[in-house]
Amino acid sequence: MKTLIKLTLASVLALGTTYGALAAEFTKGTVKKVDAKAKKVTLIHEELKNLDMPAMTMVFRVKDDAVMEKLKEGASVEFVAERVDGKLTVTEVK
């Protein structure tokens, strides 16, 4: 019985992780300014549906150095923004 419970729990966690990865919605934007030292980027972006925000220009934090390297002033990007520790943060870029 314990094995069945562990397998069921593992399956639920795996599905949740897979769904979470698919749930990330990319938004189109243009990089207006990059402040690598402060780990911030200013983006002119379309509506952020997951954050219930209209299109606008705003500053986001960037925690991941690999994401920061993809951000160049003037570049058109698709990105995912989320609230991380209460701060609007770019978590993915393509």
Coordinates of N, CA and C in Angstrom, one line a residue, residues 53-91:
M53 N -1.6 42.5 -16.7 CA -1.1 43.9 -16.9 C -1.2 44.2 -18.4
P54 N -1.6 45.5 -18.7 CA -1.7 45.9 -20.1 C -0.3 46.1 -20.7
A55 N -0.3 46.3 -22.0 CA 1.0 46.6 -22.6 C 1.5 48.0 -22.1
M56 N 2.9 48.0 -21.9 CA 3.5 49.2 -21.4 C 5.0 49.0 -21.4
T57 N 5.7 50.0 -20.9 CA 7.2 50.0 -20.8 C 7.5 49.9 -19.3
M58 N 8.3 48.9 -18.9 CA 8.6 48.8 -17.4 C 9.9 48.1 -17.2
V59 N 10.4 48.2 -16.0 CA 11.6 47.6 -15.5 C 11.3 46.3 -14.8
F60 N 12.1 45.3 -15.2 CA 12.0 44.0 -14.6 C 13.4 43.6 -14.0
R61 N 13.4 42.8 -13.0 CA 14.6 42.2 -12.5 C 14.9 41.0 -13.3
V62 N 16.2 40.6 -13.3 CA 16.7 39.4 -14.0 C 17.7 38.7 -13.0
K63 N 17.3 37.6 -12.5 CA 18.1 36.9 -11.5 C 19.2 36.0 -12.2
D64 N 18.8 35.4 -13.3 CA 19.6 34.4 -14.0 C 20.6 35.1 -15.0
D65 N 21.9 34.9 -14.8 CA 22.9 35.5 -15.7 C 22.7 35.0 -17.2
A66 N 22.3 33.8 -17.4 CA 22.1 33.3 -18.7 C 21.0 34.0 -19.4
V67 N 20.0 34.4 -18.7 CA 18.9 35.2 -19.3 C 19.4 36.6 -19.6
M68 N 20.1 37.1 -18.7 CA 20.7 38.5 -18.9 C 21.5 38.6 -20.1
E69 N 22.3 37.6 -20.4 CA 23.2 37.6 -21.6 C 22.4 37.6 -22.9
K70 N 21.1 37.2 -22.9 CA 20.3 37.2 -24.1 C 19.6 38.5 -24.4
L71 N 19.8 39.5 -23.4 CA 19.1 40.7 -23.6 C 20.0 41.8 -24.1
K72 N 19.8 42.3 -25.3 CA 20.6 43.4 -25.9 C 19.6 44.5 -26.3
E73 N 20.1 45.7 -26.0 CA 19.3 46.9 -26.3 C 18.8 46.9 -27.7
G74 N 17.5 47.2 -28.0 CA 17.0 47.3 -29.3 C 16.5 45.9 -29.8
A75 N 16.8 44.8 -29.2 CA 16.4 43.5 -29.6 C 15.0 43.2 -29.4
S76 N 14.3 42.5 -30.3 CA 13.0 42.0 -30.2 C 13.1 40.6 -29.5
V77 N 12.3 40.5 -28.4 CA 12.4 39.2 -27.7 C 11.0 38.7 -27.3
E78 N 11.0 37.4 -27.0 CA 9.8 36.8 -26.3 C 10.3 36.4 -25.0
F79 N 9.5 36.7 -23.9 CA 10.0 36.5 -22.6 C 8.8 36.0 -21.7
V80 N 9.2 35.5 -20.5 CA 8.2 35.1 -19.5 C 8.6 36.0 -18.3
A81 N 7.6 36.6 -17.7 CA 7.8 37.4 -16.5 C 6.9 36.9 -15.4
E82 N 7.4 36.8 -14.2 CA 6.7 36.3 -13.1 C 7.0 37.1 -11.9
R83 N 6.2 36.9 -10.8 CA 6.5 37.6 -9.5 C 7.4 36.6 -8.8
V84 N 8.6 37.0 -8.5 CA 9.6 36.2 -7.7 C 10.0 37.0 -6.5
D85 N 9.7 36.5 -5.3 CA 9.9 37.2 -4.1 C 9.3 38.6 -4.1
G86 N 8.1 38.7 -4.7 CA 7.3 39.9 -4.7 C 7.8 40.9 -5.8
K87 N 8.8 40.6 -6.6 CA 9.4 41.5 -7.6 C 9.1 40.9 -9.0
L88 N 8.7 41.8 -9.9 CA 8.5 41.4 -11.3 C 9.9 41.0 -11.9
T89 N 9.9 39.8 -12.4 CA 11.2 39.2 -12.8 C 11.1 38.5 -14.2
V90 N 12.0 38.7 -15.1 CA 12.1 38.0 -16.3 C 12.8 36.6 -16.0
T91 N 12.0 35.5 -16.3 CA 12.6 34.2 -15.9 C 13.0 33.4 -17.1

